[in-house]
JSON list of C-alpha atoms and ligand atoms in Angstrom, two decimals:
[
{"chain": "A", "resi": 14, "resn": "UNK", "atom": "CA", "xyz": [1.97, 25.14, -8.62]},
{"chain": "A", "resi": 15, "resn": "UNK", "atom": "CA", "xyz": [-1.43, 24.56, -7.11]},
{"chain": "A", "resi": 16, "resn": "UNK", "atom": "CA", "xyz": [-2.05, 24.62, -3.45]},
{"chain": "A", "resi": 17, "resn": "UNK", "atom": "CA", "xyz": [-1.71, 20.97, -2.99]},
{"chain": "A", "resi": 18, "resn": "UNK", "atom": "CA", "xyz": [1.64, 20.72, -4.93]},
{"chain": "A", "resi": 19, "resn": "UNK", "atom": "CA", "xyz": [2.81, 23.76, -2.75]},
{"chain": "A", "resi": 20, "resn": "UNK", "atom": "CA", "xyz": [2.03, 21.78, 0.32]},
{"chain": "A", "resi": 21, "resn": "UNK", "atom": "CA", "xyz": [3.73, 18.64, -0.76]},
{"chain": "A", "resi": 22, "resn": "UNK", "atom": "CA", "xyz": [6.81, 20.43, -1.85]},
{"chain": "A", "resi": 23, "resn": "UNK", "atom": "CA", "xyz": [6.92, 22.18, 1.71]},
{"chain": "A", "resi": 24, "resn": "UNK", "atom": "CA", "xyz": [6.01, 19.32, 4.00]},
{"chain": "A", "resi": 25, "resn": "UNK", "atom": "CA", "xyz": [6.04, 15.92, 1.92]},
{"chain": "A", "resi": 26, "resn": "UNK", "atom": "CA", "xyz": [9.26, 13.72, 2.61]},
{"chain": "A", "resi": 27, "resn": "UNK", "atom": "CA", "xyz": [10.43, 11.45, -0.04]},
{"chain": "A", "resi": 28, "resn": "UNK", "atom": "CA", "xyz": [11.30, 7.95, 1.07]},
{"chain": "A", "resi": 29, "resn": "UNK", "atom": "CA", "xyz": [13.21, 5.06, -0.30]},
{"chain": "A", "resi": 30, "resn": "UNK", "atom": "CA", "xyz": [11.14, 2.48, -2.32]},
{"chain": "A", "resi": 31, "resn": "UNK", "atom": "CA", "xyz": [8.98, 5.27, -4.15]},
{"chain": "A", "resi": 32, "resn": "UNK", "atom": "CA", "xyz": [7.04, 6.03, -1.06]},
{"chain": "A", "resi": 33, "resn": "UNK", "atom": "CA", "xyz": [6.04, 9.79, -0.48]},
{"chain": "A", "resi": 34, "resn": "UNK", "atom": "CA", "xyz": [5.18, 10.53, 3.32]},
{"chain": "A", "resi": 35, "resn": "UNK", "atom": "CA", "xyz": [2.65, 13.10, 3.74]},
{"chain": "A", "resi": 36, "resn": "UNK", "atom": "CA", "xyz": [1.54, 12.15, 7.11]},
{"chain": "A", "resi": 37, "resn": "UNK", "atom": "CA", "xyz": [2.04, 15.66, 8.70]},
{"chain": "A", "resi": 38, "resn": "UNK", "atom": "CA", "xyz": [-1.17, 17.14, 6.62]},
{"chain": "A", "resi": 39, "resn": "UNK", "atom": "CA", "xyz": [-2.84, 14.19, 4.69]},
{"chain": "A", "resi": 40, "resn": "UNK", "atom": "CA", "xyz": [-2.99, 10.77, 6.26]},
{"chain": "A", "resi": 41, "resn": "UNK", "atom": "CA", "xyz": [-2.10, 10.70, 9.93]},
{"chain": "A", "resi": 42, "resn": "UNK", "atom": "CA", "xyz": [-2.32, 14.47, 11.09]},
{"chain": "A", "resi": 43, "resn": "UNK", "atom": "CA", "xyz": [-4.97, 16.09, 8.85]},
{"chain": "A", "resi": 44, "resn": "UNK", "atom": "CA", "xyz": [-5.13, 19.58, 7.64]},
{"chain": "A", "resi": 45, "resn": "UNK", "atom": "CA", "xyz": [-9.03, 20.25, 7.30]},
{"chain": "A", "resi": 46, "resn": "UNK", "atom": "CA", "xyz": [-8.64, 23.52, 5.65]},
{"chain": "A", "resi": 47, "resn": "UNK", "atom": "CA", "xyz": [-6.44, 21.87, 2.95]},
{"chain": "A", "resi": 48, "resn": "UNK", "atom": "CA", "xyz": [-9.19, 19.06, 2.65]},
{"chain": "A", "resi": 49, "resn": "UNK", "atom": "CA", "xyz": [-11.95, 21.93, 2.19]},
{"chain": "A", "resi": 50, "resn": "UNK", "atom": "CA", "xyz": [-9.79, 23.33, -0.63]},
{"chain": "A", "resi": 51, "resn": "UNK", "atom": "CA", "xyz": [-9.62, 20.00, -2.25]},
{"chain": "A", "resi": 52, "resn": "UNK", "atom": "CA", "xyz": [-13.26, 19.55, -1.78]},
{"chain": "A", "resi": 53, "resn": "UNK", "atom": "CA", "xyz": [-13.83, 22.77, -3.47]},
{"chain": "A", "resi": 54, "resn": "UNK", "atom": "CA", "xyz": [-11.60, 22.06, -6.47]},
{"chain": "A", "resi": 55, "resn": "UNK", "atom": "CA", "xyz": [-13.19, 18.55, -7.04]},
{"chain": "A", "resi": 56, "resn": "UNK", "atom": "CA", "xyz": [-16.65, 20.23, -6.83]},
{"chain": "A", "resi": 57, "resn": "UNK", "atom": "CA", "xyz": [-15.42, 22.63, -9.52]},
{"chain": "A", "resi": 58, "resn": "UNK", "atom": "CA", "xyz": [-14.00, 19.73, -11.62]},
{"chain": "A", "resi": 59, "resn": "UNK", "atom": "CA", "xyz": [-16.99, 17.40, -11.23]},
{"chain": "A", "resi": 60, "resn": "UNK", "atom": "CA", "xyz": [-19.74, 20.23, -11.54]},
{"chain": "A", "resi": 61, "resn": "UNK", "atom": "CA", "xyz": [-21.66, 18.65, -14.07]},
{"chain": "A", "resi": 62, "resn": "UNK", "atom": "CA", "xyz": [-22.02, 15.10, -12.61]},
{"chain": "A", "resi": 63, "resn": "UNK", "atom": "CA", "xyz": [-25.10, 14.27, -10.63]},
{"chain": "A", "resi": 64, "resn": "UNK", "atom": "CA", "xyz": [-23.08, 12.68, -7.76]},
{"chain": "A", "resi": 65, "resn": "UNK", "atom": "CA", "xyz": [-25.23, 11.45, -4.85]},
{"chain": "A", "resi": 66, "resn": "UNK", "atom": "CA", "xyz": [-22.58, 9.39, -3.08]},
{"chain": "A", "resi": 67, "resn": "UNK", "atom": "CA", "xyz": [-19.03, 9.20, -2.17]},
{"chain": "A", "resi": 68, "resn": "UNK", "atom": "CA", "xyz": [-17.05, 6.02, -1.88]},
{"chain": "A", "resi": 69, "resn": "UNK", "atom": "CA", "xyz": [-13.72, 5.63, -0.41]},
{"chain": "A", "resi": 70, "resn": "UNK", "atom": "CA", "xyz": [-11.62, 2.86, 1.37]},
{"chain": "A", "resi": 71, "resn": "UNK", "atom": "CA", "xyz": [-10.26, 2.78, 4.91]},
{"chain": "A", "resi": 72, "resn": "UNK", "atom": "CA", "xyz": [-8.31, 4.33, 6.44]},
{"chain": "A", "resi": 73, "resn": "UNK", "atom": "CA", "xyz": [-6.76, 7.16, 5.10]},
{"chain": "A", "resi": 74, "resn": "UNK", "atom": "CA", "xyz": [-9.46, 8.03, 2.28]},
{"chain": "A", "resi": 75, "resn": "UNK", "atom": "CA", "xyz": [-12.21, 8.48, 5.15]},
{"chain": "A", "resi": 76, "resn": "UNK", "atom": "CA", "xyz": [-11.28, 11.80, 6.40]},
{"chain": "A", "resi": 77, "resn": "UNK", "atom": "CA", "xyz": [-10.69, 13.32, 2.95]},
{"chain": "A", "resi": 78, "resn": "UNK", "atom": "CA", "xyz": [-14.09, 11.81, 1.81]},
{"chain": "A", "resi": 79, "resn": "UNK", "atom": "CA", "xyz": [-15.91, 13.23, 4.82]},
{"chain": "A", "resi": 80, "resn": "UNK", "atom": "CA", "xyz": [-14.89, 16.71, 4.15]},
{"chain": "A", "resi": 81, "resn": "UNK", "atom": "CA", "xyz": [-15.38, 16.45, 0.34]},
{"chain": "A", "resi": 82, "resn": "UNK", "atom": "CA", "xyz": [-18.99, 15.34, 1.03]},
{"chain": "A", "resi": 83, "resn": "UNK", "atom": "CA", "xyz": [-19.77, 18.72, 2.54]},
{"chain": "A", "resi": 84, "resn": "UNK", "atom": "CA", "xyz": [-19.31, 19.90, -1.18]},
{"chain": "A", "resi": 85, "resn": "UNK", "atom": "CA", "xyz": [-21.51, 17.39, -2.92]},
{"chain": "A", "resi": 86, "resn": "UNK", "atom": "CA", "xyz": [-24.02, 16.93, -0.09]},
{"chain": "A", "resi": 87, "resn": "UNK", "atom": "CA", "xyz": [-23.70, 13.32, -0.40]},
{"chain": "A", "resi": 88, "resn": "UNK", "atom": "CA", "xyz": [-23.15, 10.72, 2.10]},
{"chain": "A", "resi": 89, "resn": "UNK", "atom": "CA", "xyz": [-19.80, 8.70, 2.32]},
{"chain": "A", "resi": 90, "resn": "UNK", "atom": "CA", "xyz": [-19.42, 4.95, 2.02]},
{"chain": "A", "resi": 91, "resn": "UNK", "atom": "CA", "xyz": [-16.08, 3.31, 3.01]},
{"chain": "A", "resi": 92, "resn": "UNK", "atom": "CA", "xyz": [-15.02, 0.16, 1.90]},
{"chain": "A", "resi": 93, "resn": "UNK", "atom": "CA", "xyz": [-13.88, -1.93, 4.71]},
{"chain": "A", "resi": 94, "resn": "UNK", "atom": "CA", "xyz": [-10.69, -4.09, 4.74]},
{"chain": "A", "resi": 95, "resn": "UNK", "atom": "CA", "xyz": [-11.67, -7.46, 6.07]},
{"chain": "A", "resi": 96, "resn": "UNK", "atom": "CA", "xyz": [-9.34, -10.59, 6.73]},
{"chain": "A", "resi": 97, "resn": "UNK", "atom": "CA", "xyz": [-11.98, -13.20, 7.15]},
{"chain": "A", "resi": 98, "resn": "UNK", "atom": "CA", "xyz": [-13.71, -14.94, 4.29]},
{"chain": "A", "resi": 99, "resn": "UNK", "atom": "CA", "xyz": [-17.25, -13.36, 3.92]},
{"chain": "A", "resi": 100, "resn": "UNK", "atom": "CA", "xyz": [-19.60, -15.86, 2.47]},
{"chain": "A", "resi": 101, "resn": "UNK", "atom": "CA", "xyz": [-22.82, -13.90, 3.20]},
{"chain": "A", "resi": 102, "resn": "UNK", "atom": "CA", "xyz": [-24.61, -12.55, 0.02]},
{"chain": "A", "resi": 103, "resn": "UNK", "atom": "CA", "xyz": [-25.36, -9.06, 1.42]},
{"chain": "A", "resi": 104, "resn": "UNK", "atom": "CA", "xyz": [-21.84, -7.65, 0.70]},
{"chain": "A", "resi": 105, "resn": "UNK", "atom": "CA", "xyz": [-20.01, -6.72, -2.69]},
{"chain": "A", "resi": 106, "resn": "UNK", "atom": "CA", "xyz": [-16.55, -8.23, -2.08]},
{"chain": "A", "resi": 107, "resn": "UNK", "atom": "CA", "xyz": [-13.19, -7.49, -3.87]},
{"chain": "A", "resi": 108, "resn": "UNK", "atom": "CA", "xyz": [-9.57, -8.01, -3.25]},
{"chain": "A", "resi": 109, "resn": "UNK", "atom": "CA", "xyz": [-6.96, -5.36, -3.08]},
{"chain": "A", "resi": 110, "resn": "UNK", "atom": "CA", "xyz": [-3.26, -5.67, -2.79]},
{"chain": "A", "resi": 111, "resn": "UNK", "atom": "CA", "xyz": [-1.87, -3.01, -0.36]},
{"chain": "A", "resi": 112, "resn": "UNK", "atom": "CA", "xyz": [1.07, -0.94, -1.93]},
{"chain": "A", "resi": 113, "resn": "UNK", "atom": "CA", "xyz": [2.37, 0.17, 1.33]},
{"chain": "A", "resi": 114, "resn": "UNK", "atom": "CA", "xyz": [1.73, -3.06, 3.57]},
{"chain": "A", "resi": 115, "resn": "UNK", "atom": "CA", "xyz": [2.37, -5.49, 0.70]},
{"chain": "A", "resi": 116, "resn": "UNK", "atom": "CA", "xyz": [-0.45, -7.76, 1.46]},
{"chain": "A", "resi": 117, "resn": "UNK", "atom": "CA", "xyz": [-3.87, -8.69, 0.23]},
{"chain": "A", "resi": 118, "resn": "UNK", "atom": "CA", "xyz": [-7.03, -7.61, 1.68]},
{"chain": "A", "resi": 119, "resn": "UNK", "atom": "CA", "xyz": [-10.52, -8.53, 0.98]},
{"chain": "A", "resi": 120, "resn": "UNK", "atom": "CA", "xyz": [-12.59, -5.30, 0.77]},
{"chain": "A", "resi": 121, "resn": "UNK", "atom": "CA", "xyz": [-16.33, -5.22, 1.25]},
{"chain": "A", "resi": 122, "resn": "UNK", "atom": "CA", "xyz": [-19.17, -2.89, 1.16]},
{"chain": "A", "resi": 123, "resn": "UNK", "atom": "CA", "xyz": [-22.65, -3.71, 2.35]},
{"chain": "A", "resi": 124, "resn": "UNK", "atom": "CA", "xyz": [-25.22, -3.98, -0.59]},
{"chain": "A", "resi": 125, "resn": "UNK", "atom": "CA", "xyz": [-27.54, -1.67, 1.49]},
{"chain": "A", "resi": 126, "resn": "UNK", "atom": "CA", "xyz": [-25.44, 1.31, 0.62]},
{"chain": "A", "resi": 127, "resn": "UNK", "atom": "CA", "xyz": [-24.67, 1.01, -3.00]},
{"chain": "A", "resi": 128, "resn": "UNK", "atom": "CA", "xyz": [-27.31, 0.26, -5.69]},
{"chain": "A", "resi": 129, "resn": "UNK", "atom": "CA", "xyz": [-28.10, 0.82, -9.37]},
{"chain": "A", "resi": 130, "resn": "UNK", "atom": "CA", "xyz": [-29.70, 4.24, -8.82]},
{"chain": "A", "resi": 131, "resn": "UNK", "atom": "CA", "xyz": [-26.49, 5.68, -7.27]},
{"chain": "A", "resi": 132, "resn": "UNK", "atom": "CA", "xyz": [-24.11, 8.14, -8.98]},
{"chain": "A", "resi": 133, "resn": "UNK", "atom": "CA", "xyz": [-20.77, 7.58, -7.33]},
{"chain": "A", "resi": 134, "resn": "UNK", "atom": "CA", "xyz": [-17.57, 9.59, -7.07]},
{"chain": "A", "resi": 135, "resn": "UNK", "atom": "CA", "xyz": [-14.65, 7.66, -5.75]},
{"chain": "A", "resi": 136, "resn": "UNK", "atom": "CA", "xyz": [-12.18, 9.49, -3.40]},
{"chain": "A", "resi": 137, "resn": "UNK", "atom": "CA", "xyz": [-8.75, 8.30, -2.25]},
{"chain": "A", "resi": 138, "resn": "UNK", "atom": "CA", "xyz": [-5.53, 9.95, -0.95]},
{"chain": "A", "resi": 139, "resn": "UNK", "atom": "CA", "xyz": [-2.98, 8.04, -3.46]},
{"chain": "A", "resi": 140, "resn": "UNK", "atom": "CA", "xyz": [-2.97, 6.55, -6.73]},
{"chain": "A", "resi": 141, "resn": "UNK", "atom": "CA", "xyz": [0.13, 4.37, -7.30]},
{"chain": "A", "resi": 142, "resn": "UNK", "atom": "CA", "xyz": [-0.34, 1.00, -9.07]},
{"chain": "A", "resi": 143, "resn": "UNK", "atom": "CA", "xyz": [-4.16, 1.24, -8.87]},
{"chain": "A", "resi": 144, "resn": "UNK", "atom": "CA", "xyz": [-5.04, -1.91, -7.05]},
{"chain": "A", "resi": 145, "resn": "UNK", "atom": "CA", "xyz": [-7.09, 0.03, -4.41]},
{"chain": "A", "resi": 146, "resn": "UNK", "atom": "CA", "xyz": [-8.95, 2.02, -7.21]},
{"chain": "A", "resi": 147, "resn": "UNK", "atom": "CA", "xyz": [-9.44, -1.07, -9.31]},
{"chain": "A", "resi": 148, "resn": "UNK", "atom": "CA", "xyz": [-10.96, -2.76, -6.12]},
{"chain": "A", "resi": 149, "resn": "UNK", "atom": "CA", "xyz": [-13.29, 0.23, -5.67]},
{"chain": "A", "resi": 150, "resn": "UNK", "atom": "CA", "xyz": [-14.25, 0.32, -9.32]},
{"chain": "A", "resi": 151, "resn": "UNK", "atom": "CA", "xyz": [-15.11, -3.25, -9.22]},
{"chain": "A", "resi": 152, "resn": "UNK", "atom": "CA", "xyz": [-17.45, -2.83, -6.25]},
{"chain": "A", "resi": 153, "resn": "UNK", "atom": "CA", "xyz": [-19.26, -0.02, -8.09]},
{"chain": "A", "resi": 154, "resn": "UNK", "atom": "CA", "xyz": [-19.71, -2.26, -11.04]},
{"chain": "A", "resi": 155, "resn": "UNK", "atom": "CA", "xyz": [-20.98, -5.16, -8.90]},
{"chain": "A", "resi": 156, "resn": "UNK", "atom": "CA", "xyz": [-23.56, -2.74, -7.63]},
{"chain": "A", "resi": 157, "resn": "UNK", "atom": "CA", "xyz": [-24.87, -1.60, -11.09]},
{"chain": "A", "resi": 158, "resn": "UNK", "atom": "CA", "xyz": [-24.30, 2.24, -9.85]},
{"chain": "A", "resi": 159, "resn": "UNK", "atom": "CA", "xyz": [-22.98, 4.64, -12.23]},
{"chain": "A", "resi": 160, "resn": "UNK", "atom": "CA", "xyz": [-19.37, 5.92, -11.64]},
{"chain": "A", "resi": 161, "resn": "UNK", "atom": "CA", "xyz": [-19.32, 9.48, -12.35]},
{"chain": "A", "resi": 162, "resn": "UNK", "atom": "CA", "xyz": [-15.57, 10.27, -11.53]},
{"chain": "A", "resi": 163, "resn": "UNK", "atom": "CA", "xyz": [-12.52, 9.35, -9.43]},
{"chain": "A", "resi": 164, "resn": "UNK", "atom": "CA", "xyz": [-10.83, 12.22, -7.30]},
{"chain": "A", "resi": 165, "resn": "UNK", "atom": "CA", "xyz": [-7.34, 11.44, -6.08]},
{"chain": "A", "resi": 166, "resn": "UNK", "atom": "CA", "xyz": [-5.18, 13.81, -4.00]},
{"chain": "A", "resi": 167, "resn": "UNK", "atom": "CA", "xyz": [-1.81, 12.42, -5.05]},
{"chain": "A", "resi": 168, "resn": "UNK", "atom": "CA", "xyz": [-1.15, 10.46, -8.11]},
{"chain": "A", "resi": 169, "resn": "UNK", "atom": "CA", "xyz": [2.31, 9.07, -8.46]},
{"chain": "A", "resi": 170, "resn": "UNK", "atom": "CA", "xyz": [2.43, 9.42, -12.37]},
{"chain": "A", "resi": 171, "resn": "UNK", "atom": "CA", "xyz": [5.75, 7.32, -12.69]},
{"chain": "A", "resi": 172, "resn": "UNK", "atom": "CA", "xyz": [3.66, 4.32, -11.50]},
{"chain": "A", "resi": 173, "resn": "UNK", "atom": "CA", "xyz": [1.09, 2.60, -13.85]},
{"chain": "A", "resi": 174, "resn": "UNK", "atom": "CA", "xyz": [-2.32, 3.24, -12.05]},
{"chain": "A", "resi": 175, "resn": "UNK", "atom": "CA", "xyz": [-3.39, 6.74, -13.55]},
{"chain": "A", "resi": 176, "resn": "UNK", "atom": "CA", "xyz": [-2.59, 5.63, -17.20]},
{"chain": "A", "resi": 177, "resn": "UNK", "atom": "CA", "xyz": [-4.41, 2.36, -16.71]},
{"chain": "A", "resi": 178, "resn": "UNK", "atom": "CA", "xyz": [-7.66, 3.92, -15.25]},
{"chain": "A", "resi": 179, "resn": "UNK", "atom": "CA", "xyz": [-7.52, 7.06, -17.89]},
{"chain": "A", "resi": 180, "resn": "UNK", "atom": "CA", "xyz": [-7.18, 4.37, -20.73]},
{"chain": "A", "resi": 181, "resn": "UNK", "atom": "CA", "xyz": [-10.38, 2.51, -19.53]},
{"chain": "A", "resi": 182, "resn": "UNK", "atom": "CA", "xyz": [-12.18, 5.84, -20.10]},
{"chain": "A", "resi": 183, "resn": "UNK", "atom": "CA", "xyz": [-12.73, 6.92, -16.67]},
{"chain": "A", "resi": 184, "resn": "UNK", "atom": "CA", "xyz": [-13.02, 10.69, -15.50]},
{"chain": "A", "resi": 185, "resn": "UNK", "atom": "CA", "xyz": [-9.97, 10.70, -13.15]},
{"chain": "A", "resi": 186, "resn": "UNK", "atom": "CA", "xyz": [-9.07, 14.00, -11.67]},
{"chain": "A", "resi": 187, "resn": "UNK", "atom": "CA", "xyz": [-5.90, 13.97, -9.61]},
{"chain": "A", "resi": 188, "resn": "UNK", "atom": "CA", "xyz": [-5.03, 17.35, -7.73]},
{"chain": "A", "resi": 189, "resn": "UNK", "atom": "CA", "xyz": [-1.26, 16.62, -7.76]},
{"chain": "A", "resi": 190, "resn": "UNK", "atom": "CA", "xyz": [0.65, 14.33, -10.02]},
{"chain": "A", "resi": 191, "resn": "UNK", "atom": "CA", "xyz": [4.15, 13.55, -9.10]},
{"chain": "A", "resi": 192, "resn": "UNK", "atom": "CA", "xyz": [6.01, 12.50, -12.23]},
{"chain": "A", "resi": 193, "resn": "UNK", "atom": "CA", "xyz": [9.44, 12.20, -10.50]},
{"chain": "A", "resi": 194, "resn": "UNK", "atom": "CA", "xyz": [10.83, 11.97, -6.87]},
{"chain": "A", "resi": 195, "resn": "UNK", "atom": "CA", "xyz": [14.36, 11.44, -5.57]},
{"chain": "A", "resi": 196, "resn": "UNK", "atom": "CA", "xyz": [14.83, 10.01, -2.04]},
{"chain": "A", "resi": 197, "resn": "UNK", "atom": "CA", "xyz": [18.58, 11.33, -1.94]},
{"chain": "A", "resi": 198, "resn": "UNK", "atom": "CA", "xyz": [17.98, 14.93, -2.68]},
{"chain": "A", "resi": 199, "resn": "UNK", "atom": "CA", "xyz": [14.24, 15.06, -1.66]},
{"chain": "A", "resi": 200, "resn": "UNK", "atom": "CA", "xyz": [13.34, 16.86, -5.12]},
{"chain": "A", "resi": 201, "resn": "UNK", "atom": "CA", "xyz": [9.73, 16.25, -6.34]},
{"chain": "A", "resi": 202, "resn": "UNK", "atom": "CA", "xyz": [8.70, 17.03, -9.93]},
{"chain": "A", "resi": 203, "resn": "UNK", "atom": "CA", "xyz": [5.10, 17.72, -10.62]},
{"chain": "A", "resi": 204, "resn": "UNK", "atom": "CA", "xyz": [3.49, 17.26, -13.99]},
{"chain": "A", "resi": 205, "resn": "UNK", "atom": "CA", "xyz": [2.05, 20.43, -15.58]},
{"chain": "A", "resi": 206, "resn": "UNK", "atom": "CA", "xyz": [-1.74, 20.34, -15.63]},
{"chain": "B", "resi": 32, "resn": "LIG", "atom": "P1", "xyz": [-2.29, 1.37, -5.22]},
{"chain": "B", "resi": 32, "resn": "LIG", "atom": "O1", "xyz": [-3.30, 0.58, -5.04]},
{"chain": "B", "resi": 32, "resn": "LIG", "atom": "O2", "xyz": [-2.73, 2.44, -6.33]},
{"chain": "B", "resi": 32, "resn": "LIG", "atom": "O3", "xyz": [-0.96, 0.81, -5.61]},
{"chain": "B", "resi": 32, "resn": "LIG", "atom": "O4", "xyz": [-1.73, 2.30, -3.96]},
{"chain": "B", "resi": 32, "resn": "LIG", "atom": "C1", "xyz": [-2.79, 2.96, -3.53]},
{"chain": "B", "resi": 32, "resn": "LIG", "atom": "C2", "xyz": [-2.93, 2.96, -1.85]},
{"chain": "B", "resi": 32, "resn": "LIG", "atom": "O5", "xyz": [-1.62, 2.79, -1.30]},
{"chain": "B", "resi": 32, "resn": "LIG", "atom": "C3", "xyz": [-3.24, 4.35, -1.37]},
{"chain": "B", "resi": 32, "resn": "LIG", "atom": "O6", "xyz": [-4.57, 4.32, -0.91]},
{"chain": "B", "resi": 32, "resn": "LIG", "atom": "C4", "xyz": [-2.33, 4.67, -0.28]},
{"chain": "B", "resi": 32, "resn": "LIG", "atom": "O7", "xyz": [-3.01, 4.31, 1.00]},
{"chain": "B", "resi": 32, "resn": "LIG", "atom": "C5", "xyz": [-1.11, 3.77, -0.51]},
{"chain": "B", "resi": 32, "resn": "LIG", "atom": "N1", "xyz": [0.14, 4.49, -1.06]},
{"chain": "B", "resi": 32, "resn": "LIG", "atom": "C6", "xyz": [0.51, 4.05, -2.28]},
{"chain": "B", "resi": 32, "resn": "LIG", "atom": "N2", "xyz": [1.67, 4.86, -2.48]},
{"chain": "B", "resi": 32, "resn": "LIG", "atom": "C7", "xyz": [1.88, 5.66, -1.39]},
{"chain": "B", "resi": 32, "resn": "LIG", "atom": "C8", "xyz": [3.02, 6.70, -1.01]},
{"chain": "B", "resi": 32, "resn": "LIG", "atom": "O8", "xyz": [3.62, 7.11, -1.83]},
{"chain": "B", "resi": 32, "resn": "LIG", "atom": "N3", "xyz": [2.77, 7.21, 0.10]},
{"chain": "B", "resi": 32, "resn": "LIG", "atom": "C9", "xyz": [1.61, 6.99, 0.99]},
{"chain": "B", "resi": 32, "resn": "LIG", "atom": "N4", "xyz": [1.75, 7.54, 2.09]},
{"chain": "B", "resi": 32, "resn": "LIG", "atom": "N5", "xyz": [0.79, 6.03, 0.59]},
{"chain": "B", "resi": 32, "resn": "LIG", "atom": "C10", "xyz": [0.82, 5.47, -0.51]}
]
């Protein structure tokens, strides 16, 4: 087991409805030493990519992306969730359905911060059905930037997002892939990587 899998095993809580709670170290209270290890690992896995920008989505991706940016020396842009209809032409806009909150959000990034010269690494905490990620990929495509790769902390391998994204040919690196989890026993099974 790698460092993140060990931590999930120790502190992760399996909830009903296919939800893994990791709020004691990843997305509410945040363990920055753990984030640094994650940054180091993604830097190793994306060593050859000319990444000059990190893209994530609010809220829980931001903390991770900020620590990771230290390893790539690249600024972080986060997509903002916006309820209002934005008709101004200065934003890339996409729509994302939230897995945890079961609602649709319009997600926006200012055109000032992403352009065709950029080489982007997308970072997020979870990959489940892939809606959040598809939204971020759409924003990169609208901007004309190059998507160099995607770093996910925890992929839920029993949901479809990871398979779809890999089939599309993107370089996806998930640090922990959960293949099964049981809310009754609390047992979590990781994919061998
Ligand atoms: P997707 O769009 O891939 O279906 O879901 C991704 C987003 O939903 C993540 O950014 C994350 O915020 C949230 N999410 C999905 N599954 C889980 C989960 O099991 N636990 C937690 N804490 N968040 C999740």
